[in-house]
């Protein structure tokens, strides 16, 4: 098959689910005879530049801190012989599974009870809550990558140096790509976050976009205001994409275990246990509130939304994993136009959910497509457009580990692209695909912006229910809904970690 | 694996069937879900018409349902919009999204709370009141107390970029003109007024004694009073020569090109009934009925006994857009 056909089909899919709705919104002022003025405003007005500068400082701080917390945690929980690593990994993943705004509420509640809520407001508080919400991304990527490092490199180094030096000079540099990718994703998520900075009263650039929506109902100006975010995303991510297949890693999963002995064992265990306690603290308070209320009543309110959330997130994650694995193959094997595919999926991820949502409504809300727009399929399309990058990253990292000689041999025996993908690459990259599915599930499960704008009447999900009940809802009910989110997220996290761990052991 | 894919395929197929039912009404609701949902369930039970609702979040947390209504203008999905204040109704009217409808139940509602052409009708109003900590001896009685040096550093107000505080600011700019209103804002800042994220937070800050008073919606004050917190509610500016209290009614409207217009009208009639106003008065939102002769709890004042601000909501809606840069500068955004 011509190597241009598969990328062309993928680009066509990306065009329909993401680029077309976006460009309809972004360029319609020009098509209607408008000027370039609204695009320039985002770069020239003093207020915009000031807010953009604040957002960049905030996102840089959060991504550096997330790297500083997530990388050592990832190493400790994946490569050492400390006890209960899987349990700790599940606990440390929870903040990622909860919407950042709900994390802010949880911390505010607990500090408020202690009379310390004042310390949460302003720049330090926003940095704290966002770091708390996003460090698991770096941690999970570090865990996945550190296990895949070729053991002979570390074995050779251990002949001449102790573990501490080997980690600094061999292990961490080999994990560089995963760490930087994680930090870049954290940077992008922090740049687009609006709920936490608004709640903690720290003005950031997305307020500019939100105010065009909420005060002026001016969609085109809101979309034009997102351009700086898109440019930053591209500037940040494109250089990283080049490093995707440059790391020597193994597909055997036989990485060395780092022994922790003596006093360091107790010190590190104490630090990890304290960290886990701090992570659980706000959620324990939420669950306590649920316990003092009426759990049956809360379950009655939230039961249907929970089922819808699971069904939509599960289906969305499956589509993302399937599509992402094909895209990952094209990128890892450097098919023509693969750079475009990378750029587009990154751009769609960096775009504010509301901008994408309004674009999708404008394009698909027509009599001829009513069967699609008035059904939950529209939510699934929103999920795929926004989060396809997660499936792509997981699959690219997995496929890059597999020598292309396997595919060449299969091709010689007459196997086509579909057979190579389903018969060789997907089985060999199972752990990465499951990790990608799990990550996509998490992001779909906690998505609010896209679901809120696209949900057909009567199809609200758990985050939407939570946000609508936050408006003057009984505090115990709100805490109960958040508690159900925390519990179901914990279950998913545990299932994901057990499954990937089981697969790893089975393969070795 | 195959079973999982079959399950997903079945789910997708069931999704694509879409909305085909006829005896339904689709309503977008910006009034808080906890207060509006019971009313809509009552309507469903009493009429047999299935209600499909989408509820809004607080304004500072999302782009909101107004954007969705506007984005769906060419092919509307909603039959009715239940707004929590009339400025949104005016914006939709100006954008050509509404269908005029004068409900038979609108007759008893004072004219100042209705659109003269029937594009929207108000019901059950919130009052913008002062919540005051009970420990304060001499109570503030006017929003001018925000600039009174006596209260320096002791007053709090919600972020005026969002919610009813934005509307209140736009009303002040409309009544006073830009210069006087800007001067008021600057003097508030000099008087070290604290900005909170929402009316609810303002009320909590006053209840906890960190501040003496705040301008909030009456439901924020009454809910704290019912919880036994040490606060009182003051209807501001009731004296001679003062402007009166600002009332912000809910507003209900039919969407032009609605898919189920007949059921939409029935829902509008239901929401404008005295019985709905009675329920909203006794609910925790404690909204003031606009019909006369409706039972209400003792904390509320009958509208006929209140001195209220005369508002041209259309003018306020236009002013709202104009003053955004001023408000953002004032907040520091």
mmCIF file of N, CA and C in Angstrom, chain A residues 47 51 54 101 112 121 198-199 201-203 207-208 210-211 213-217 219 311-312 314-315 318-319 354 358 361-362 365-367 370-371 373-377 380 448 451-460 465 467-474, chain B residues 5 8 11-12 15-20 26 32-35 37 52-68 70-77 88 91 95 161-162 194-197 201 210 219-220 224 227 320-321 324-325 328 332-333:
data_model
loop_
_atom_site.group_PDB
_atom_site.id
_atom_site.type_symbol
_atom_site.label_atom_id
_atom_site.label_comp_id
_atom_site.label_asym_id
_atom_site.label_seq_id
_atom_site.Cartn_x
_atom_site.Cartn_y
_atom_site.Cartn_z
ATOM 1 N N UNK A 47 -3.099 44.501 28.515
ATOM 2 C CA UNK A 47 -3.728 43.603 29.475
ATOM 3 C C UNK A 47 -3.540 42.143 29.072
ATOM 4 N N UNK A 51 -1.526 39.326 31.194
ATOM 5 C CA UNK A 51 -2.137 38.066 31.634
ATOM 6 C C UNK A 51 -1.391 36.865 31.070
ATOM 7 N N UNK A 54 1.661 36.278 33.126
ATOM 8 C CA UNK A 54 1.312 35.638 34.406
ATOM 9 C C UNK A 54 1.066 34.145 34.202
ATOM 10 N N UNK A 101 -10.700 21.813 39.887
ATOM 11 C CA UNK A 101 -11.537 22.718 40.677
ATOM 12 C C UNK A 101 -12.031 22.019 41.951
ATOM 13 N N UNK A 112 -10.097 25.567 55.629
ATOM 14 C CA UNK A 112 -11.099 26.444 56.233
ATOM 15 C C UNK A 112 -11.438 25.952 57.637
ATOM 16 N N UNK A 121 -5.036 31.427 48.942
ATOM 17 C CA UNK A 121 -5.369 32.391 47.894
ATOM 18 C C UNK A 121 -4.118 33.032 47.287
ATOM 19 N N UNK A 198 -9.536 31.206 39.133
ATOM 20 C CA UNK A 198 -10.667 32.093 39.434
ATOM 21 C C UNK A 198 -11.084 31.917 40.885
ATOM 22 N N UNK A 199 -11.178 30.668 41.323
ATOM 23 C CA UNK A 199 -11.601 30.390 42.699
ATOM 24 C C UNK A 199 -10.591 30.960 43.701
ATOM 25 N N UNK A 201 -8.538 33.404 43.113
ATOM 26 C CA UNK A 201 -8.337 34.832 42.830
ATOM 27 C C UNK A 201 -6.933 35.162 42.348
ATOM 28 N N UNK A 202 -6.513 34.478 41.293
ATOM 29 C CA UNK A 202 -5.260 34.849 40.640
ATOM 30 C C UNK A 202 -5.557 34.991 39.145
ATOM 31 N N UNK A 203 -5.544 36.241 38.610
ATOM 32 C CA UNK A 203 -5.944 36.439 37.215
ATOM 33 C C UNK A 203 -4.957 35.801 36.235
ATOM 34 N N UNK A 207 -8.885 33.803 31.533
ATOM 35 C CA UNK A 207 -9.973 34.721 31.915
ATOM 36 C C UNK A 207 -10.344 35.585 30.713
ATOM 37 N N UNK A 208 -9.329 35.926 29.906
ATOM 38 C CA UNK A 208 -9.532 36.734 28.702
ATOM 39 C C UNK A 208 -10.516 36.008 27.766
ATOM 40 N N UNK A 210 -12.577 33.468 28.634
ATOM 41 C CA UNK A 210 -13.872 33.282 29.301
ATOM 42 C C UNK A 210 -14.697 34.563 29.271
ATOM 43 N N UNK A 211 -14.033 35.713 29.429
ATOM 44 C CA UNK A 211 -14.809 36.948 29.480
ATOM 45 C C UNK A 211 -15.423 37.259 28.114
ATOM 46 N N UNK A 213 -16.592 35.013 26.236
ATOM 47 C CA UNK A 213 -17.771 34.142 26.233
ATOM 48 C C UNK A 213 -18.854 34.689 27.157
ATOM 49 N N UNK A 214 -18.468 34.919 28.441
ATOM 50 C CA UNK A 214 -19.505 35.162 29.451
ATOM 51 C C UNK A 214 -20.011 36.591 29.465
ATOM 52 N N UNK A 215 -19.194 37.546 29.060
ATOM 53 C CA UNK A 215 -19.663 38.931 29.117
ATOM 54 C C UNK A 215 -20.170 39.416 27.769
ATOM 55 N N UNK A 216 -19.526 38.964 26.688
ATOM 56 C CA UNK A 216 -19.879 39.520 25.378
ATOM 57 C C UNK A 216 -20.538 38.495 24.444
ATOM 58 N N UNK A 217 -20.511 37.215 24.808
ATOM 59 C CA UNK A 217 -21.014 36.143 23.949
ATOM 60 C C UNK A 217 -20.411 36.259 22.557
ATOM 61 N N UNK A 219 -18.063 34.621 20.274
ATOM 62 C CA UNK A 219 -17.326 33.369 20.087
ATOM 63 C C UNK A 219 -16.057 33.573 19.258
ATOM 64 N N UNK A 311 -20.001 4.794 31.029
ATOM 65 C CA UNK A 311 -20.250 4.336 29.658
ATOM 66 C C UNK A 311 -19.572 5.254 28.641
ATOM 67 N N UNK A 312 -19.720 6.569 28.834
ATOM 68 C CA UNK A 312 -19.143 7.515 27.869
ATOM 69 C C UNK A 312 -17.617 7.489 27.923
ATOM 70 N N UNK A 314 -15.673 5.077 29.037
ATOM 71 C CA UNK A 314 -15.165 3.785 28.557
ATOM 72 C C UNK A 314 -15.178 3.717 27.042
ATOM 73 N N UNK A 315 -16.297 4.151 26.446
ATOM 74 C CA UNK A 315 -16.390 4.125 24.984
ATOM 75 C C UNK A 315 -15.406 5.115 24.365
ATOM 76 N N UNK A 318 -11.920 3.778 24.499
ATOM 77 C CA UNK A 318 -11.680 2.681 23.554
ATOM 78 C C UNK A 318 -11.466 3.227 22.140
ATOM 79 N N UNK A 319 -12.295 4.200 21.758
ATOM 80 C CA UNK A 319 -12.126 4.789 20.418
ATOM 81 C C UNK A 319 -10.767 5.501 20.339
ATOM 82 N N UNK A 354 -14.108 24.896 25.790
ATOM 83 C CA UNK A 354 -15.287 25.668 25.391
ATOM 84 C C UNK A 354 -15.178 26.111 23.926
ATOM 85 N N UNK A 358 -17.996 25.029 21.182
ATOM 86 C CA UNK A 358 -18.803 25.959 20.380
ATOM 87 C C UNK A 358 -18.589 25.689 18.888
ATOM 88 N N UNK A 361 -20.641 22.651 17.943
ATOM 89 C CA UNK A 361 -22.078 22.986 17.849
ATOM 90 C C UNK A 361 -22.362 23.673 16.512
ATOM 91 N N UNK A 362 -21.525 24.672 16.181
ATOM 92 C CA UNK A 362 -21.738 25.443 14.944
ATOM 93 C C UNK A 362 -21.729 24.552 13.710
ATOM 94 N N UNK A 365 -24.756 21.144 14.501
ATOM 95 C CA UNK A 365 -26.150 21.366 14.874
ATOM 96 C C UNK A 365 -26.950 21.806 13.643
ATOM 97 N N UNK A 366 -27.261 20.859 12.779
ATOM 98 C CA UNK A 366 -28.025 21.120 11.549
ATOM 99 C C UNK A 366 -29.088 20.048 11.405
ATOM 100 N N UNK A 367 -30.184 20.372 10.694
ATOM 101 C CA UNK A 367 -31.248 19.365 10.562
ATOM 102 C C UNK A 367 -30.737 18.027 10.030
ATOM 103 N N UNK A 370 -29.004 15.971 12.760
ATOM 104 C CA UNK A 370 -29.675 15.991 14.055
ATOM 105 C C UNK A 370 -29.526 14.655 14.793
ATOM 106 N N UNK A 371 -29.621 13.540 14.020
ATOM 107 C CA UNK A 371 -29.501 12.205 14.627
ATOM 108 C C UNK A 371 -28.176 12.091 15.400
ATOM 109 N N UNK A 373 -26.143 15.033 16.396
ATOM 110 C CA UNK A 373 -25.970 16.131 17.367
ATOM 111 C C UNK A 373 -26.840 15.932 18.605
ATOM 112 N N UNK A 374 -28.057 15.404 18.395
ATOM 113 C CA UNK A 374 -28.977 15.268 19.534
ATOM 114 C C UNK A 374 -28.739 13.972 20.305
ATOM 115 N N UNK A 375 -27.625 13.300 20.051
ATOM 116 C CA UNK A 375 -27.334 12.047 20.757
ATOM 117 C C UNK A 375 -25.988 12.182 21.491
ATOM 118 N N UNK A 376 -25.706 11.251 22.390
ATOM 119 C CA UNK A 376 -24.417 11.322 23.113
ATOM 120 C C UNK A 376 -23.211 11.109 22.205
ATOM 121 N N UNK A 377 -23.440 10.713 20.950
ATOM 122 C CA UNK A 377 -22.305 10.554 20.023
ATOM 123 C C UNK A 377 -21.524 11.864 19.903
ATOM 124 N N UNK A 380 -18.977 11.995 22.544
ATOM 125 C CA UNK A 380 -17.856 11.109 22.232
ATOM 126 C C UNK A 380 -16.920 11.766 21.215
ATOM 127 N N UNK A 448 -15.244 18.256 31.946
ATOM 128 C CA UNK A 448 -16.417 19.076 32.228
ATOM 129 C C UNK A 448 -16.752 19.995 31.047
ATOM 130 N N UNK A 451 -18.210 18.249 27.802
ATOM 131 C CA UNK A 451 -19.483 17.587 28.092
ATOM 132 C C UNK A 451 -20.576 18.607 28.360
ATOM 133 N N UNK A 452 -20.223 19.643 29.122
ATOM 134 C CA UNK A 452 -21.234 20.633 29.508
ATOM 135 C C UNK A 452 -21.846 21.298 28.279
ATOM 136 N N UNK A 453 -21.008 21.639 27.296
ATOM 137 C CA UNK A 453 -21.532 22.336 26.120
ATOM 138 C C UNK A 453 -22.239 21.394 25.148
ATOM 139 N N UNK A 454 -21.840 20.117 25.137
ATOM 140 C CA UNK A 454 -22.353 19.229 24.093
ATOM 141 C C UNK A 454 -23.413 18.243 24.577
ATOM 142 N N UNK A 455 -23.623 18.123 25.885
ATOM 143 C CA UNK A 455 -24.546 17.097 26.386
ATOM 144 C C UNK A 455 -25.965 17.301 25.847
ATOM 145 N N UNK A 456 -26.566 16.237 25.317
ATOM 146 C CA UNK A 456 -27.992 16.351 25.003
ATOM 147 C C UNK A 456 -28.767 16.433 26.319
ATOM 148 N N UNK A 457 -29.958 17.038 26.294
ATOM 149 C CA UNK A 457 -30.731 17.182 27.532
ATOM 150 C C UNK A 457 -30.952 15.806 28.153
ATOM 151 N N UNK A 458 -30.702 15.708 29.450
ATOM 152 C CA UNK A 458 -30.894 14.445 30.153
ATOM 153 C C UNK A 458 -29.673 13.541 30.113
ATOM 154 N N UNK A 459 -28.527 14.023 29.637
ATOM 155 C CA UNK A 459 -27.326 13.191 29.538
ATOM 156 C C UNK A 459 -26.179 13.754 30.354
ATOM 157 N N UNK A 460 -26.479 14.318 31.513
ATOM 158 C CA UNK A 460 -25.368 14.897 32.277
ATOM 159 C C UNK A 460 -24.485 13.805 32.890
ATOM 160 N N UNK A 465 -22.915 17.084 36.933
ATOM 161 C CA UNK A 465 -23.823 17.060 38.084
ATOM 162 C C UNK A 465 -23.183 17.774 39.277
ATOM 163 N N UNK A 467 -20.849 20.098 39.306
ATOM 164 C CA UNK A 467 -20.767 21.558 39.121
ATOM 165 C C UNK A 467 -22.146 22.213 39.236
ATOM 166 N N UNK A 468 -23.202 21.527 38.757
ATOM 167 C CA UNK A 468 -24.520 22.168 38.852
ATOM 168 C C UNK A 468 -25.027 22.141 40.299
ATOM 169 N N UNK A 469 -24.614 21.136 41.075
ATOM 170 C CA UNK A 469 -25.024 21.096 42.480
ATOM 171 C C UNK A 469 -24.204 22.045 43.350
ATOM 172 N N UNK A 470 -23.022 22.451 42.839
ATOM 173 C CA UNK A 470 -22.206 23.382 43.627
ATOM 174 C C UNK A 470 -22.905 24.725 43.797
ATOM 175 N N UNK A 471 -23.832 25.032 42.884
ATOM 176 C CA UNK A 471 -24.559 26.289 42.992
ATOM 177 C C UNK A 471 -25.642 26.132 44.059
ATOM 178 N N UNK A 472 -25.283 26.433 45.295
ATOM 179 C CA UNK A 472 -26.220 26.444 46.422
ATOM 180 C C UNK A 472 -26.747 25.077 46.833
ATOM 181 N N UNK A 473 -26.121 23.998 46.336
ATOM 182 C CA UNK A 473 -26.546 22.662 46.757
ATOM 183 C C UNK A 473 -26.185 22.442 48.221
ATOM 184 N N UNK A 474 -26.899 21.519 48.861
ATOM 185 C CA UNK A 474 -26.594 21.152 50.238
ATOM 186 C C UNK A 474 -25.133 20.703 50.306
ATOM 187 N N UNK B 5 -16.134 -5.092 22.452
ATOM 188 C CA UNK B 5 -16.411 -4.281 21.266
ATOM 189 C C UNK B 5 -17.902 -4.338 20.894
ATOM 190 N N UNK B 8 -19.732 -2.031 23.171
ATOM 191 C CA UNK B 8 -19.543 -0.632 22.776
ATOM 192 C C UNK B 8 -20.369 -0.321 21.531
ATOM 193 N N UNK B 11 -23.856 0.158 22.527
ATOM 194 C CA UNK B 11 -24.000 1.459 23.199
ATOM 195 C C UNK B 11 -24.078 2.591 22.162
ATOM 196 N N UNK B 12 -23.182 2.519 21.162
ATOM 197 C CA UNK B 12 -23.159 3.573 20.140
ATOM 198 C C UNK B 12 -24.469 3.578 19.348
ATOM 199 N N UNK B 15 -27.117 5.096 21.313
ATOM 200 C CA UNK B 15 -26.912 6.551 21.393
ATOM 201 C C UNK B 15 -27.490 7.256 20.171
ATOM 202 N N UNK B 16 -27.301 6.652 18.997
ATOM 203 C CA UNK B 16 -27.615 7.374 17.767
ATOM 204 C C UNK B 16 -29.113 7.481 17.507
ATOM 205 N N UNK B 17 -29.931 6.870 18.383
ATOM 206 C CA UNK B 17 -31.382 6.981 18.161
ATOM 207 C C UNK B 17 -31.895 8.389 18.414
ATOM 208 N N UNK B 18 -31.142 9.160 19.250
ATOM 209 C CA UNK B 18 -31.471 10.573 19.452
ATOM 210 C C UNK B 18 -32.795 10.797 20.149
ATOM 211 N N UNK B 19 -33.286 12.059 20.083
ATOM 212 C CA UNK B 19 -34.531 12.417 20.762
ATOM 213 C C UNK B 19 -35.680 12.352 19.775
ATOM 214 N N UNK B 20 -36.538 11.356 19.954
ATOM 215 C CA UNK B 20 -37.649 11.255 19.021
ATOM 216 C C UNK B 20 -38.990 11.451 19.720
ATOM 217 N N UNK B 26 -37.994 20.652 26.256
ATOM 218 C CA UNK B 26 -36.567 20.799 26.556
ATOM 219 C C UNK B 26 -36.351 22.189 27.141
ATOM 220 N N UNK B 32 -30.463 28.007 39.978
ATOM 221 C CA UNK B 32 -29.739 26.900 40.604
ATOM 222 C C UNK B 32 -30.540 25.599 40.518
ATOM 223 N N UNK B 33 -29.838 24.526 40.206
ATOM 224 C CA UNK B 33 -30.493 23.236 39.991
ATOM 225 C C UNK B 33 -31.292 22.772 41.216
ATOM 226 N N UNK B 34 -30.713 22.998 42.408
ATOM 227 C CA UNK B 34 -31.384 22.501 43.619
ATOM 228 C C UNK B 34 -32.752 23.156 43.817
ATOM 229 N N UNK B 35 -32.938 24.351 43.284
ATOM 230 C CA UNK B 35 -34.230 25.030 43.446
ATOM 231 C C UNK B 35 -35.162 24.778 42.252
ATOM 232 N N UNK B 37 -35.039 22.146 39.921
ATOM 233 C CA UNK B 37 -35.360 20.753 39.577
ATOM 234 C C UNK B 37 -36.673 20.271 40.236
ATOM 235 N N UNK B 52 -36.987 17.534 29.778
ATOM 236 C CA UNK B 52 -35.558 17.274 29.574
ATOM 237 C C UNK B 52 -34.839 18.588 29.844
ATOM 238 N N UNK B 53 -34.070 18.581 30.908
ATOM 239 C CA UNK B 53 -33.461 19.856 31.339
ATOM 240 C C UNK B 53 -31.940 19.793 31.271
ATOM 241 N N UNK B 54 -31.354 20.935 30.960
ATOM 242 C CA UNK B 54 -29.908 21.089 31.128
ATOM 243 C C UNK B 54 -29.725 22.252 32.093
ATOM 244 N N UNK B 55 -28.970 21.985 33.158
ATOM 245 C CA UNK B 55 -28.800 22.995 34.206
ATOM 246 C C UNK B 55 -27.457 23.692 34.052
ATOM 247 N N UNK B 56 -27.445 24.958 34.459
ATOM 248 C CA UNK B 56 -26.238 25.782 34.343
ATOM 249 C C UNK B 56 -25.356 25.611 35.577
ATOM 250 N N UNK B 57 -24.112 26.091 35.461
ATOM 251 C CA UNK B 57 -23.236 26.169 36.633
ATOM 252 C C UNK B 57 -23.201 27.629 37.075
ATOM 253 N N UNK B 58 -22.512 27.890 38.190
ATOM 254 C CA UNK B 58 -22.312 29.294 38.563
ATOM 255 C C UNK B 58 -21.477 29.956 37.473
ATOM 256 N N UNK B 59 -21.697 31.244 37.267
ATOM 257 C CA UNK B 59 -21.139 31.906 36.099
ATOM 258 C C UNK B 59 -19.610 31.907 36.062
ATOM 259 N N UNK B 60 -18.985 31.914 37.249
ATOM 260 C CA UNK B 60 -17.522 31.986 37.250
ATOM 261 C C UNK B 60 -16.889 30.638 36.932
ATOM 262 N N UNK B 61 -17.692 29.609 36.774
ATOM 263 C CA UNK B 61 -17.111 28.275 36.611
ATOM 264 C C UNK B 61 -17.197 27.730 35.188
ATOM 265 N N UNK B 62 -17.974 28.345 34.327
ATOM 266 C CA UNK B 62 -18.030 27.832 32.954
ATOM 267 C C UNK B 62 -18.562 28.930 32.044
ATOM 268 N N UNK B 63 -18.537 28.634 30.735
ATOM 269 C CA UNK B 63 -19.034 29.627 29.784
ATOM 270 C C UNK B 63 -20.558 29.696 29.806
ATOM 271 N N UNK B 64 -21.205 28.682 30.342
ATOM 272 C CA UNK B 64 -22.624 28.781 30.618
ATOM 273 C C UNK B 64 -23.550 28.473 29.457
ATOM 274 N N UNK B 65 -24.823 28.314 29.825
ATOM 275 C CA UNK B 65 -25.835 27.906 28.855
ATOM 276 C C UNK B 65 -26.197 29.000 27.853
ATOM 277 N N UNK B 66 -25.960 30.255 28.229
ATOM 278 C CA UNK B 66 -26.255 31.350 27.289
ATOM 279 C C UNK B 66 -25.462 31.143 25.997
ATOM 280 N N UNK B 67 -24.192 30.758 26.155
ATOM 281 C CA UNK B 67 -23.362 30.543 24.971
ATOM 282 C C UNK B 67 -23.901 29.398 24.126
ATOM 283 N N UNK B 68 -24.410 28.381 24.803
ATOM 284 C CA UNK B 68 -24.959 27.245 24.061
ATOM 285 C C UNK B 68 -26.223 27.661 23.300
ATOM 286 N N UNK B 70 -26.943 30.590 22.204
ATOM 287 C CA UNK B 70 -26.562 31.447 21.070
ATOM 288 C C UNK B 70 -25.929 30.594 19.968
ATOM 289 N N UNK B 71 -25.089 29.640 20.371
ATOM 290 C CA UNK B 71 -24.439 28.785 19.370
ATOM 291 C C UNK B 71 -25.463 27.936 18.618
ATOM 292 N N UNK B 72 -26.582 27.625 19.275
ATOM 293 C CA UNK B 72 -27.604 26.776 18.640
ATOM 294 C C UNK B 72 -28.677 27.597 17.918
ATOM 295 N N UNK B 73 -28.429 28.876 17.762
ATOM 296 C CA UNK B 73 -29.454 29.783 17.233
ATOM 297 C C UNK B 73 -30.066 29.296 15.911
ATOM 298 N N UNK B 74 -29.234 28.819 15.002
ATOM 299 C CA UNK B 74 -29.738 28.446 13.669
ATOM 300 C C UNK B 74 -30.657 27.233 13.718
ATOM 301 N N UNK B 75 -30.477 26.389 14.736
ATOM 302 C CA UNK B 75 -31.296 25.176 14.817
ATOM 303 C C UNK B 75 -31.522 24.871 16.299
ATOM 304 N N UNK B 76 -32.453 25.590 16.939
ATOM 305 C CA UNK B 76 -32.574 25.508 18.399
ATOM 306 C C UNK B 76 -32.956 24.111 18.892
ATOM 307 N N UNK B 77 -32.387 23.742 20.024
ATOM 308 C CA UNK B 77 -32.711 22.465 20.650
ATOM 309 C C UNK B 77 -33.620 22.689 21.856
ATOM 310 N N UNK B 88 -30.008 38.533 30.968
ATOM 311 C CA UNK B 88 -29.759 37.499 29.966
ATOM 312 C C UNK B 88 -30.910 37.467 28.956
ATOM 313 N N UNK B 91 -30.460 40.194 26.494
ATOM 314 C CA UNK B 91 -29.400 39.900 25.520
ATOM 315 C C UNK B 91 -29.944 38.969 24.437
ATOM 316 N N UNK B 95 -30.506 39.615 20.415
ATOM 317 C CA UNK B 95 -29.859 38.764 19.412
ATOM 318 C C UNK B 95 -30.871 38.008 18.551
ATOM 319 N N UNK B 161 -17.077 40.726 38.108
ATOM 320 C CA UNK B 161 -17.024 40.249 36.721
ATOM 321 C C UNK B 161 -18.035 39.135 36.478
ATOM 322 N N UNK B 162 -18.601 38.598 37.544
ATOM 323 C CA UNK B 162 -19.499 37.454 37.385
ATOM 324 C C UNK B 162 -20.801 37.645 38.169
ATOM 325 N N UNK B 194 -12.855 44.172 50.359
ATOM 326 C CA UNK B 194 -12.291 42.893 49.909
ATOM 327 C C UNK B 194 -13.167 42.311 48.797
ATOM 328 N N UNK B 195 -12.518 41.688 47.784
ATOM 329 C CA UNK B 195 -13.276 41.044 46.703
ATOM 330 C C UNK B 195 -13.256 39.534 46.933
ATOM 331 N N UNK B 196 -14.458 38.942 46.993
ATOM 332 C CA UNK B 196 -14.542 37.484 47.167
ATOM 333 C C UNK B 196 -14.891 36.838 45.825
ATOM 334 N N UNK B 197 -14.851 35.492 45.783
ATOM 335 C CA UNK B 197 -15.097 34.834 44.494
ATOM 336 C C UNK B 197 -16.587 34.727 44.178
ATOM 337 N N UNK B 201 -19.439 33.081 49.140
ATOM 338 C CA UNK B 201 -18.222 33.262 49.939
ATOM 339 C C UNK B 201 -18.311 34.554 50.765
ATOM 340 N N UNK B 210 -15.216 37.598 59.895
ATOM 341 C CA UNK B 210 -14.008 38.203 59.305
ATOM 342 C C UNK B 210 -14.313 39.573 58.703
ATOM 343 N N UNK B 219 -31.121 35.143 49.083
ATOM 344 C CA UNK B 219 -31.064 33.714 49.435
ATOM 345 C C UNK B 219 -29.759 33.377 50.155
ATOM 346 N N UNK B 220 -28.663 34.099 49.806
ATOM 347 C CA UNK B 220 -27.390 33.853 50.513
ATOM 348 C C UNK B 220 -27.532 34.218 51.990
ATOM 349 N N UNK B 224 -28.062 31.387 55.471
ATOM 350 C CA UNK B 224 -27.192 31.441 56.673
ATOM 351 C C UNK B 224 -28.034 31.670 57.936
ATOM 352 N N UNK B 227 -29.589 28.525 58.967
ATOM 353 C CA UNK B 227 -28.620 27.593 59.559
ATOM 354 C C UNK B 227 -28.217 28.016 60.975
ATOM 355 N N UNK B 320 -23.949 46.666 30.374
ATOM 356 C CA UNK B 320 -23.142 45.567 30.909
ATOM 357 C C UNK B 320 -21.908 45.320 30.046
ATOM 358 N N UNK B 321 -22.112 45.331 28.751
ATOM 359 C CA UNK B 321 -20.998 45.086 27.840
ATOM 360 C C UNK B 321 -20.002 46.240 27.887
ATOM 361 N N UNK B 324 -17.467 46.335 30.979
ATOM 362 C CA UNK B 324 -16.570 45.205 31.275
ATOM 363 C C UNK B 324 -15.109 45.622 31.444
ATOM 364 N N UNK B 325 -14.551 46.446 30.518
ATOM 365 C CA UNK B 325 -13.144 46.835 30.699
ATOM 366 C C UNK B 325 -12.920 47.589 32.016
ATOM 367 N N UNK B 328 -12.973 45.020 34.840
ATOM 368 C CA UNK B 328 -11.782 44.165 34.837
ATOM 369 C C UNK B 328 -10.580 44.913 35.377
ATOM 370 N N UNK B 332 -8.482 44.097 38.718
ATOM 371 C CA UNK B 332 -7.052 43.844 38.565
ATOM 372 C C UNK B 332 -6.749 42.800 37.517
ATOM 373 N N UNK B 333 -7.763 42.460 36.649
ATOM 374 C CA UNK B 333 -7.541 41.480 35.585
ATOM 375 C C UNK B 333 -7.028 42.171 34.329
#
